[in-house]
Amino acid sequence: MALPPTAGAAPPAVPFAAQPRGHCLRRLGPAPPGAAPRLGPLFWPWEKVKVGPLSVSPMGFGTWAWGNQLLWGYQESMDSELQECFNLALRNGINLFDTADSYGTGNLNGQSERLLGRFIREFEGPIKSPDDVVIATKFAAYPWRLTSGQFVGACKSSLERLQLDRLGIGQLHWSTANYAPLQERALWDGLVEMYDKGLVRAVGVSNYGPKQLVKIHSYLASKGVPLSSAQVQFSLLSMGDEQMELKTVCDSLGIRLIAYSPLGLGMLTGKYEASSLPKGPRSVLFRQILPGLESLLSCLRRIAEKKGKTMSQVAINWCICKGAIPIPGVKTVRHVEENLGALGWRLSPAEISELESAAMAAPKKMIQNVFQTA
């Protein structure tokens, strides 16, 4: 990973505990009743999580919205605030940023990677080692990527957009087993080749179900390549039998589960009601699921009030307590501030059980990604 030069006059990053108690902490909510305020950073170095050879923060941030106009209303005028989001996250210890070569719509395809590369270069603070910023990008299994060489080419294109020499985690965005099984082996070989060439420090997959995950883990192991991560939709709305089986498989094989959509695309934030839905395609999904979430949302609200937290922070903390690395998406500084409040504390076993009982009672669950395999 090529480390960008730091400006000579740039001040060092200020430890979280030493930062002014300003706009960030004031909005994160007080400590739980009866608990002493946490002194020091949001998490200590020994609380970082291992993903293969990498050491990452207990939570990362997703950048799906950075370039996506259709679903998230991205405009280039948002770039300055997105840079602030990145800077604030990095200064508070977040070092995992998830992206994909398909993020961005139309002429903005790949925009998320370009922005991340720029933000790393322009960050006003020291970036001393590859672990300081871990970029996890996903390579789409497009129908025209039929050879391992083409898949390696996709990796090189991502590196060019990011202006890096090496990625933290190179991930296969989805499996083709359900519709083009012959293509799958070439993509797996592409992962092997990019790892052997030193283009990625770790290899991961996304949208793999438990059975297919076991297959690729075995194949990569036969080539001497460890499978370090599996990214999947995982939240209180996505904890069906298959998702929990996947988590069990990950634990047994030493694969770290990365949880995307930990807030159910926003349904677990408490910000929406049947009479107040988000704009765009999300409204169709919300209209189907949201009316049946009264019990779960009430449970989230009750625990959040008891903890002095927000519903979003409780939902994200549930993922952390399950051993996953949640990667909520961020578009604004307010989103970063909100999500940082999910760190530095843990739900009790009784609270976890209460949340899961309420989630299982919901009549409709989150629709799984159509690309997820068995």
GROMACS .gro file of C-alpha atoms in nm:
model
  374
    1MET     CA    1   0.000   0.000   0.000
    2ALA     CA    2   0.152   0.329  -0.105
    3LEU     CA    3   0.133   0.567   0.188
    4PRO     CA    4   0.057   0.927   0.089
    5PRO     CA    5   0.302   1.193   0.203
    6THR     CA    6   0.192   1.401   0.497
    7ALA     CA    7   0.218   1.776   0.494
    8GLY     CA    8   0.514   1.893   0.700
    9ALA     CA    9   0.309   2.141   0.897
   10ALA     CA   10   0.014   1.911   0.958
   11PRO     CA   11  -0.062   1.859   1.328
   12PRO     CA   12  -0.063   1.504   1.462
   13ALA     CA   13  -0.395   1.329   1.504
   14VAL     CA   14  -0.539   1.414   1.844
   15PRO     CA   15  -0.626   1.114   2.065
   16PHE     CA   16  -1.000   1.085   2.115
   17ALA     CA   17  -0.981   1.146   2.489
   18ALA     CA   18  -0.786   1.466   2.433
   19GLN     CA   19  -1.019   1.613   2.174
   20PRO     CA   20  -1.245   1.902   2.272
   21ARG     CA   21  -1.575   1.781   2.410
   22GLY     CA   22  -1.749   1.949   2.123
   23HIS     CA   23  -1.994   1.859   1.852
   24CYS     CA   24  -1.895   1.494   1.835
   25LEU     CA   25  -1.931   1.366   2.189
   26ARG     CA   26  -2.219   1.583   2.296
   27ARG     CA   27  -2.450   1.406   2.052
   28LEU     CA   28  -2.339   1.055   2.137
   29GLY     CA   29  -2.542   1.039   2.456
   30PRO     CA   30  -2.444   0.991   2.820
   31ALA     CA   31  -2.299   0.679   2.976
   32PRO     CA   32  -2.550   0.412   3.082
   33PRO     CA   33  -2.717   0.485   3.417
   34GLY     CA   34  -2.490   0.392   3.702
   35ALA     CA   35  -2.186   0.346   3.478
   36ALA     CA   36  -1.874   0.557   3.500
   37PRO     CA   37  -1.796   0.757   3.183
   38ARG     CA   38  -1.544   0.579   2.963
   39LEU     CA   39  -1.201   0.738   2.989
   40GLY     CA   40  -0.975   0.721   2.688
   41PRO     CA   41  -1.059   0.633   2.327
   42LEU     CA   42  -1.379   0.474   2.201
   43PHE     CA   43  -1.190   0.145   2.192
   44TRP     CA   44  -0.845   0.040   2.305
   45PRO     CA   45  -0.583  -0.108   2.071
   46TRP     CA   46  -0.640  -0.456   2.219
   47GLU     CA   47  -1.010  -0.425   2.128
   48LYS     CA   48  -0.929  -0.417   1.758
   49VAL     CA   49  -1.047  -0.713   1.552
   50LYS     CA   50  -0.835  -0.946   1.342
   51VAL     CA   51  -0.929  -1.002   0.978
   52GLY     CA   52  -0.662  -1.240   0.858
   53PRO     CA   53  -0.334  -1.049   0.894
   54LEU     CA   54  -0.513  -0.716   0.941
   55SER     CA   55  -0.601  -0.537   1.263
   56VAL     CA   56  -0.917  -0.329   1.220
   57SER     CA   57  -1.158  -0.125   1.429
   58PRO     CA   58  -1.461  -0.309   1.577
   59MET     CA   59  -1.678  -0.113   1.333
   60GLY     CA   60  -1.605   0.011   0.984
   61PHE     CA   61  -1.793   0.241   0.750
   62GLY     CA   62  -1.957   0.155   0.419
   63THR     CA   63  -1.939   0.388   0.119
   64TRP     CA   64  -2.216   0.254  -0.104
   65ALA     CA   65  -2.377   0.598  -0.109
   66TRP     CA   66  -2.062   0.774  -0.231
   67GLY     CA   67  -2.151   0.809  -0.597
   68ASN     CA   68  -2.493   0.639  -0.600
   69GLN     CA   69  -2.750   0.887  -0.728
   70LEU     CA   70  -3.036   0.642  -0.783
   71LEU     CA   71  -3.074   0.504  -0.432
   72TRP     CA   72  -2.890   0.754  -0.211
   73GLY     CA   73  -2.920   1.083  -0.399
   74TYR     CA   74  -2.546   1.147  -0.429
   75GLN     CA   75  -2.433   1.481  -0.572
   76GLU     CA   76  -2.075   1.595  -0.620
   77SER     CA   77  -2.153   1.893  -0.397
   78MET     CA   78  -2.155   1.640  -0.109
   79ASP     CA   79  -1.784   1.560  -0.151
   80SER     CA   80  -1.656   1.813   0.102
   81GLU     CA   81  -1.879   1.671   0.376
   82LEU     CA   82  -1.784   1.317   0.277
   83GLN     CA   83  -1.421   1.420   0.329
   84GLU     CA   84  -1.518   1.547   0.676
   85CYS     CA   85  -1.686   1.210   0.741
   86PHE     CA   86  -1.367   1.027   0.650
   87ASN     CA   87  -1.147   1.258   0.858
   88LEU     CA   88  -1.370   1.236   1.165
   89ALA     CA   89  -1.389   0.857   1.143
   90LEU     CA   90  -1.013   0.818   1.104
   91ARG     CA   91  -0.935   1.054   1.392
   92ASN     CA   92  -1.163   0.850   1.616
   93GLY     CA   93  -0.992   0.521   1.540
   94ILE     CA   94  -1.207   0.385   1.254
   95ASN     CA   95  -0.966   0.237   1.001
   96LEU     CA   96  -1.188   0.004   0.793
   97PHE     CA   97  -1.365   0.150   0.490
   98ASP     CA   98  -1.565  -0.076   0.261
   99THR     CA   99  -1.626   0.003  -0.105
  100ALA     CA  100  -1.669  -0.169  -0.445
  101ASP     CA  101  -1.571  -0.116  -0.805
  102SER     CA  102  -1.943  -0.101  -0.893
  103TYR     CA  103  -2.030   0.173  -0.642
  104GLY     CA  104  -2.148   0.480  -0.827
  105THR     CA  105  -2.413   0.508  -1.095
  106GLY     CA  106  -2.378   0.596  -1.463
  107ASN     CA  107  -2.073   0.809  -1.535
  108LEU     CA  108  -1.993   0.801  -1.165
  109ASN     CA  109  -1.915   0.429  -1.165
  110GLY     CA  110  -1.614   0.375  -0.936
  111GLN     CA  111  -1.667   0.715  -0.772
  112SER     CA  112  -1.659   0.568  -0.421
  113GLU     CA  113  -1.307   0.434  -0.477
  114ARG     CA  114  -1.188   0.759  -0.633
  115LEU     CA  115  -1.319   0.959  -0.338
  116LEU     CA  116  -1.160   0.728  -0.082
  117GLY     CA  117  -0.825   0.754  -0.258
  118ARG     CA  118  -0.847   1.131  -0.260
  119PHE     CA  119  -0.951   1.150   0.103
  120ILE     CA  120  -0.655   0.935   0.209
  121ARG     CA  121  -0.414   1.160   0.019
  122GLU     CA  122  -0.566   1.480   0.160
  123PHE     CA  123  -0.603   1.364   0.520
  124GLU     CA  124  -0.429   1.617   0.746
  125GLY     CA  125  -0.266   1.379   0.987
  126PRO     CA  126  -0.006   1.105   1.000
  127ILE     CA  127  -0.071   0.779   0.816
  128LYS     CA  128   0.224   0.569   0.925
  129SER     CA  129   0.142   0.214   0.821
  130PRO     CA  130  -0.098   0.015   0.599
  131ASP     CA  131  -0.304  -0.071   0.907
  132ASP     CA  132  -0.388   0.296   0.960
  133VAL     CA  133  -0.633   0.284   0.668
  134VAL     CA  134  -0.766  -0.054   0.556
  135ILE     CA  135  -0.958  -0.037   0.229
  136ALA     CA  136  -1.181  -0.336   0.157
  137THR     CA  137  -1.312  -0.327  -0.197
  138LYS     CA  138  -1.537  -0.569  -0.383
  139PHE     CA  139  -1.493  -0.675  -0.745
  140ALA     CA  140  -1.816  -0.734  -0.935
  141ALA     CA  141  -1.869  -1.075  -1.097
  142TYR     CA  142  -1.971  -0.914  -1.425
  143PRO     CA  143  -2.056  -1.161  -1.708
  144TRP     CA  144  -1.762  -1.037  -1.914
  145ARG     CA  145  -1.511  -1.120  -1.641
  146LEU     CA  146  -1.454  -1.474  -1.758
  147THR     CA  147  -1.087  -1.534  -1.678
  148SER     CA  148  -0.867  -1.498  -1.373
  149GLY     CA  149  -0.663  -1.239  -1.564
  150GLN     CA  150  -0.970  -1.023  -1.620
  151PHE     CA  151  -1.049  -1.039  -1.249
  152VAL     CA  152  -0.694  -0.939  -1.161
  153GLY     CA  153  -0.735  -0.655  -1.410
  154ALA     CA  154  -1.040  -0.540  -1.214
  155CYS     CA  155  -0.825  -0.530  -0.900
  156LYS     CA  156  -0.560  -0.322  -1.076
  157SER     CA  157  -0.826  -0.079  -1.198
  158SER     CA  158  -0.951  -0.036  -0.841
  159LEU     CA  159  -0.596   0.027  -0.721
  160GLU     CA  160  -0.557   0.290  -0.993
  161ARG     CA  161  -0.876   0.468  -0.883
  162LEU     CA  162  -0.766   0.451  -0.519
  163GLN     CA  163  -0.406   0.539  -0.616
  164LEU     CA  164  -0.274   0.263  -0.390
  165ASP     CA  165  -0.020  -0.012  -0.448
  166ARG     CA  166  -0.207  -0.272  -0.241
  167LEU     CA  167  -0.555  -0.323  -0.097
  168GLY     CA  168  -0.638  -0.428   0.256
  169ILE     CA  169  -0.907  -0.681   0.154
  170GLY     CA  170  -0.993  -0.785  -0.200
  171GLN     CA  171  -1.344  -0.932  -0.210
  172LEU     CA  172  -1.552  -1.119  -0.467
  173HIS     CA  173  -1.875  -0.916  -0.467
  174TRP     CA  174  -2.105  -1.210  -0.528
  175SER     CA  175  -2.106  -1.572  -0.634
  176THR     CA  176  -2.212  -1.682  -0.982
  177ALA     CA  177  -2.295  -2.036  -0.863
  178ASN     CA  178  -2.671  -1.982  -0.903
  179TYR     CA  179  -2.662  -1.875  -1.267
  180ALA     CA  180  -2.314  -1.921  -1.419
  181PRO     CA  181  -2.131  -2.192  -1.222
  182LEU     CA  182  -1.857  -2.227  -1.484
  183GLN     CA  183  -1.754  -1.865  -1.429
  184GLU     CA  184  -1.706  -1.917  -1.057
  185ARG     CA  185  -1.377  -2.106  -1.073
  186ALA     CA  186  -1.214  -1.837  -1.287
  187LEU     CA  187  -1.312  -1.573  -1.029
  188TRP     CA  188  -1.173  -1.785  -0.746
  189ASP     CA  189  -0.848  -1.823  -0.941
  190GLY     CA  190  -0.846  -1.446  -0.984
  191LEU     CA  191  -0.855  -1.404  -0.605
  192VAL     CA  192  -0.564  -1.647  -0.574
  193GLU     CA  193  -0.363  -1.461  -0.837
  194MET     CA  194  -0.418  -1.113  -0.690
  195TYR     CA  195  -0.317  -1.248  -0.347
  196ASP     CA  196  -0.006  -1.421  -0.485
  197LYS     CA  197   0.093  -1.105  -0.673
  198GLY     CA  198   0.072  -0.902  -0.350
  199LEU     CA  199  -0.211  -0.679  -0.479
  200VAL     CA  200  -0.422  -0.754  -0.169
  201ARG     CA  201  -0.321  -0.828   0.189
  202ALA     CA  202  -0.627  -1.044   0.253
  203VAL     CA  203  -0.902  -1.213   0.052
  204GLY     CA  204  -1.274  -1.207   0.125
  205VAL     CA  205  -1.613  -1.277  -0.031
  206SER     CA  206  -1.955  -1.114  -0.018
  207ASN     CA  207  -2.308  -1.253  -0.044
  208TYR     CA  208  -2.198  -1.614   0.001
  209GLY     CA  209  -2.428  -1.855   0.180
  210PRO     CA  210  -2.289  -2.119   0.419
  211LYS     CA  211  -2.258  -2.407   0.169
  212GLN     CA  212  -2.081  -2.207  -0.100
  213LEU     CA  213  -1.863  -2.042   0.164
  214VAL     CA  214  -1.731  -2.382   0.272
  215LYS     CA  215  -1.651  -2.467  -0.092
  216ILE     CA  216  -1.452  -2.152  -0.166
  217HIS     CA  217  -1.274  -2.172   0.169
  218SER     CA  218  -1.160  -2.524   0.084
  219TYR     CA  219  -1.055  -2.431  -0.269
  220LEU     CA  220  -0.854  -2.125  -0.161
  221ALA     CA  221  -0.689  -2.326   0.117
  222SER     CA  222  -0.577  -2.584  -0.141
  223LYS     CA  223  -0.399  -2.297  -0.320
  224GLY     CA  224  -0.239  -2.169  -0.002
  225VAL     CA  225  -0.466  -1.865   0.023
  226PRO     CA  226  -0.654  -1.801   0.351
  227LEU     CA  227  -1.012  -1.676   0.326
  228SER     CA  228  -1.021  -1.394   0.580
  229SER     CA  229  -1.370  -1.242   0.560
  230ALA     CA  230  -1.727  -1.297   0.447
  231GLN     CA  231  -1.947  -0.994   0.401
  232VAL     CA  232  -2.322  -1.044   0.420
  233GLN     CA  233  -2.640  -0.864   0.511
  234PHE     CA  234  -2.660  -0.913   0.888
  235SER     CA  235  -2.876  -0.727   1.137
  236LEU     CA  236  -3.170  -0.773   1.371
  237LEU     CA  237  -3.379  -0.786   1.052
  238SER     CA  238  -3.146  -1.039   0.887
  239MET     CA  239  -3.093  -1.311   1.145
  240GLY     CA  240  -3.278  -1.601   0.990
  241ASP     CA  241  -3.156  -1.960   1.002
  242GLU     CA  242  -2.931  -1.922   0.697
  243GLN     CA  243  -2.761  -1.607   0.824
  244MET     CA  244  -2.701  -1.760   1.166
  245GLU     CA  245  -2.571  -2.079   1.004
  246LEU     CA  246  -2.334  -1.864   0.802
  247LYS     CA  247  -2.209  -1.700   1.122
  248THR     CA  248  -2.148  -2.046   1.272
  249VAL     CA  249  -1.952  -2.154   0.963
  250CYS     CA  250  -1.743  -1.835   0.978
  251ASP     CA  251  -1.662  -1.896   1.343
  252SER     CA  252  -1.563  -2.258   1.281
  253LEU     CA  253  -1.335  -2.170   0.986
  254GLY     CA  254  -1.178  -1.858   1.134
  255ILE     CA  255  -1.347  -1.626   0.886
  256ARG     CA  256  -1.449  -1.281   1.009
  257LEU     CA  257  -1.810  -1.187   0.929
  258ILE     CA  258  -1.855  -0.830   0.804
  259ALA     CA  259  -2.213  -0.709   0.847
  260TYR     CA  260  -2.350  -0.476   0.582
  261SER     CA  261  -2.687  -0.302   0.625
  262PRO     CA  262  -2.669  -0.338   1.007
  263LEU     CA  263  -2.952  -0.085   1.031
  264GLY     CA  264  -3.178  -0.258   0.779
  265LEU     CA  265  -3.135   0.026   0.525
  266GLY     CA  266  -3.260   0.262   0.798
  267MET     CA  267  -3.560   0.069   0.929
  268LEU     CA  268  -3.391   0.013   1.266
  269THR     CA  269  -3.312   0.381   1.324
  270GLY     CA  270  -3.660   0.475   1.446
  271LYS     CA  271  -3.663   0.764   1.201
  272TYR     CA  272  -3.934   0.624   0.974
  273GLU     CA  273  -4.300   0.533   1.009
  274ALA     CA  274  -4.559   0.395   0.769
  275SER     CA  275  -4.677   0.752   0.715
  276SER     CA  276  -4.324   0.886   0.673
  277LEU     CA  277  -4.115   0.675   0.435
  278PRO     CA  278  -3.783   0.753   0.265
  279LYS     CA  279  -3.786   0.867  -0.093
  280GLY     CA  280  -3.682   0.643  -0.380
  281PRO     CA  281  -3.678   0.262  -0.418
  282ARG     CA  282  -3.638   0.203  -0.043
  283SER     CA  283  -3.997   0.315   0.016
  284VAL     CA  284  -4.134   0.000  -0.152
  285LEU     CA  285  -3.941  -0.227   0.087
  286PHE     CA  286  -4.021  -0.013   0.390
  287ARG     CA  287  -4.393  -0.022   0.308
  288GLN     CA  288  -4.383  -0.403   0.319
  289ILE     CA  289  -4.178  -0.454   0.636
  290LEU     CA  290  -4.206  -0.148   0.860
  291PRO     CA  291  -4.569  -0.197   0.973
  292GLY     CA  292  -4.475  -0.528   1.140
  293LEU     CA  293  -4.179  -0.393   1.336
  294GLU     CA  294  -4.365  -0.224   1.622
  295SER     CA  295  -4.249  -0.475   1.882
  296LEU     CA  296  -3.884  -0.472   1.772
  297LEU     CA  297  -3.869  -0.094   1.742
  298SER     CA  298  -4.030  -0.056   2.085
  299CYS     CA  299  -3.770  -0.294   2.230
  300LEU     CA  300  -3.486  -0.101   2.063
  301ARG     CA  301  -3.628   0.228   2.194
  302ARG     CA  302  -3.665   0.097   2.548
  303ILE     CA  303  -3.310  -0.039   2.565
  304ALA     CA  304  -3.171   0.275   2.402
  305GLU     CA  305  -3.337   0.496   2.662
  306LYS     CA  306  -3.205   0.277   2.944
  307LYS     CA  307  -2.852   0.288   2.800
  308GLY     CA  308  -2.861   0.657   2.720
  309LYS     CA  309  -2.805   0.566   2.356
  310THR     CA  310  -2.995   0.588   2.029
  311MET     CA  311  -3.180   0.305   1.855
  312SER     CA  312  -2.921   0.301   1.578
  313GLN     CA  313  -2.638   0.266   1.827
  314VAL     CA  314  -2.812  -0.026   1.999
  315ALA     CA  315  -2.875  -0.203   1.666
  316ILE     CA  316  -2.511  -0.164   1.560
  317ASN     CA  317  -2.387  -0.273   1.903
  318TRP     CA  318  -2.592  -0.593   1.867
  319CYS     CA  319  -2.385  -0.681   1.558
  320ILE     CA  320  -2.062  -0.616   1.749
  321CYS     CA  321  -2.182  -0.833   2.037
  322LYS     CA  322  -2.246  -1.117   1.788
  323GLY     CA  323  -1.881  -1.104   1.680
  324ALA     CA  324  -1.941  -0.932   1.347
  325ILE     CA  325  -1.786  -0.611   1.215
  326PRO     CA  326  -2.075  -0.380   1.119
  327ILE     CA  327  -2.015  -0.136   0.834
  328PRO     CA  328  -2.303   0.114   0.846
  329GLY     CA  329  -2.313   0.357   0.557
  330VAL     CA  330  -2.236   0.723   0.617
  331LYS     CA  331  -2.322   1.029   0.411
  332THR     CA  332  -2.301   1.309   0.667
  333VAL     CA  333  -2.092   1.409   0.968
  334ARG     CA  334  -2.404   1.354   1.175
  335HIS     CA  335  -2.413   0.990   1.061
  336VAL     CA  336  -2.051   0.942   1.170
  337GLU     CA  337  -2.115   1.099   1.509
  338GLU     CA  338  -2.422   0.884   1.558
  339ASN     CA  339  -2.249   0.561   1.464
  340LEU     CA  340  -1.941   0.628   1.678
  341GLY     CA  341  -2.174   0.612   1.976
  342ALA     CA  342  -2.214   0.237   1.915
  343LEU     CA  343  -1.858   0.183   2.044
  344GLY     CA  344  -1.714   0.171   2.395
  345TRP     CA  345  -1.991  -0.031   2.563
  346ARG     CA  346  -2.176  -0.362   2.527
  347LEU     CA  347  -2.533  -0.485   2.551
  348SER     CA  348  -2.596  -0.736   2.828
  349PRO     CA  349  -2.682  -1.099   2.744
  350ALA     CA  350  -3.039  -1.035   2.867
  351GLU     CA  351  -3.075  -0.733   2.636
  352ILE     CA  352  -2.940  -0.929   2.340
  353SER     CA  353  -3.192  -1.207   2.406
  354GLU     CA  354  -3.475  -0.955   2.439
  355LEU     CA  355  -3.387  -0.791   2.107
  356GLU     CA  356  -3.360  -1.122   1.925
  357SER     CA  357  -3.695  -1.244   2.059
  358ALA     CA  358  -3.861  -0.925   1.936
  359ALA     CA  359  -3.686  -0.957   1.599
  360MET     CA  360  -3.793  -1.319   1.551
  361ALA     CA  361  -4.155  -1.222   1.625
  362ALA     CA  362  -4.165  -0.973   1.334
  363PRO     CA  363  -4.399  -1.107   1.062
  364LYS     CA  364  -4.169  -1.000   0.777
  365LYS     CA  365  -3.790  -0.997   0.767
  366MET     CA  366  -3.544  -0.815   0.550
  367ILE     CA  367  -3.535  -0.950   0.194
  368GLN     CA  368  -3.198  -1.117   0.138
  369ASN     CA  369  -2.976  -1.007  -0.144
  370VAL     CA  370  -3.083  -1.189  -0.461
  371PHE     CA  371  -2.719  -1.276  -0.528
  372GLN     CA  372  -2.670  -1.459  -0.197
  373THR     CA  373  -2.613  -1.828  -0.256
  374ALA     CA  374  -2.708  -2.125  -0.039
   0.00000   0.00000   0.00000
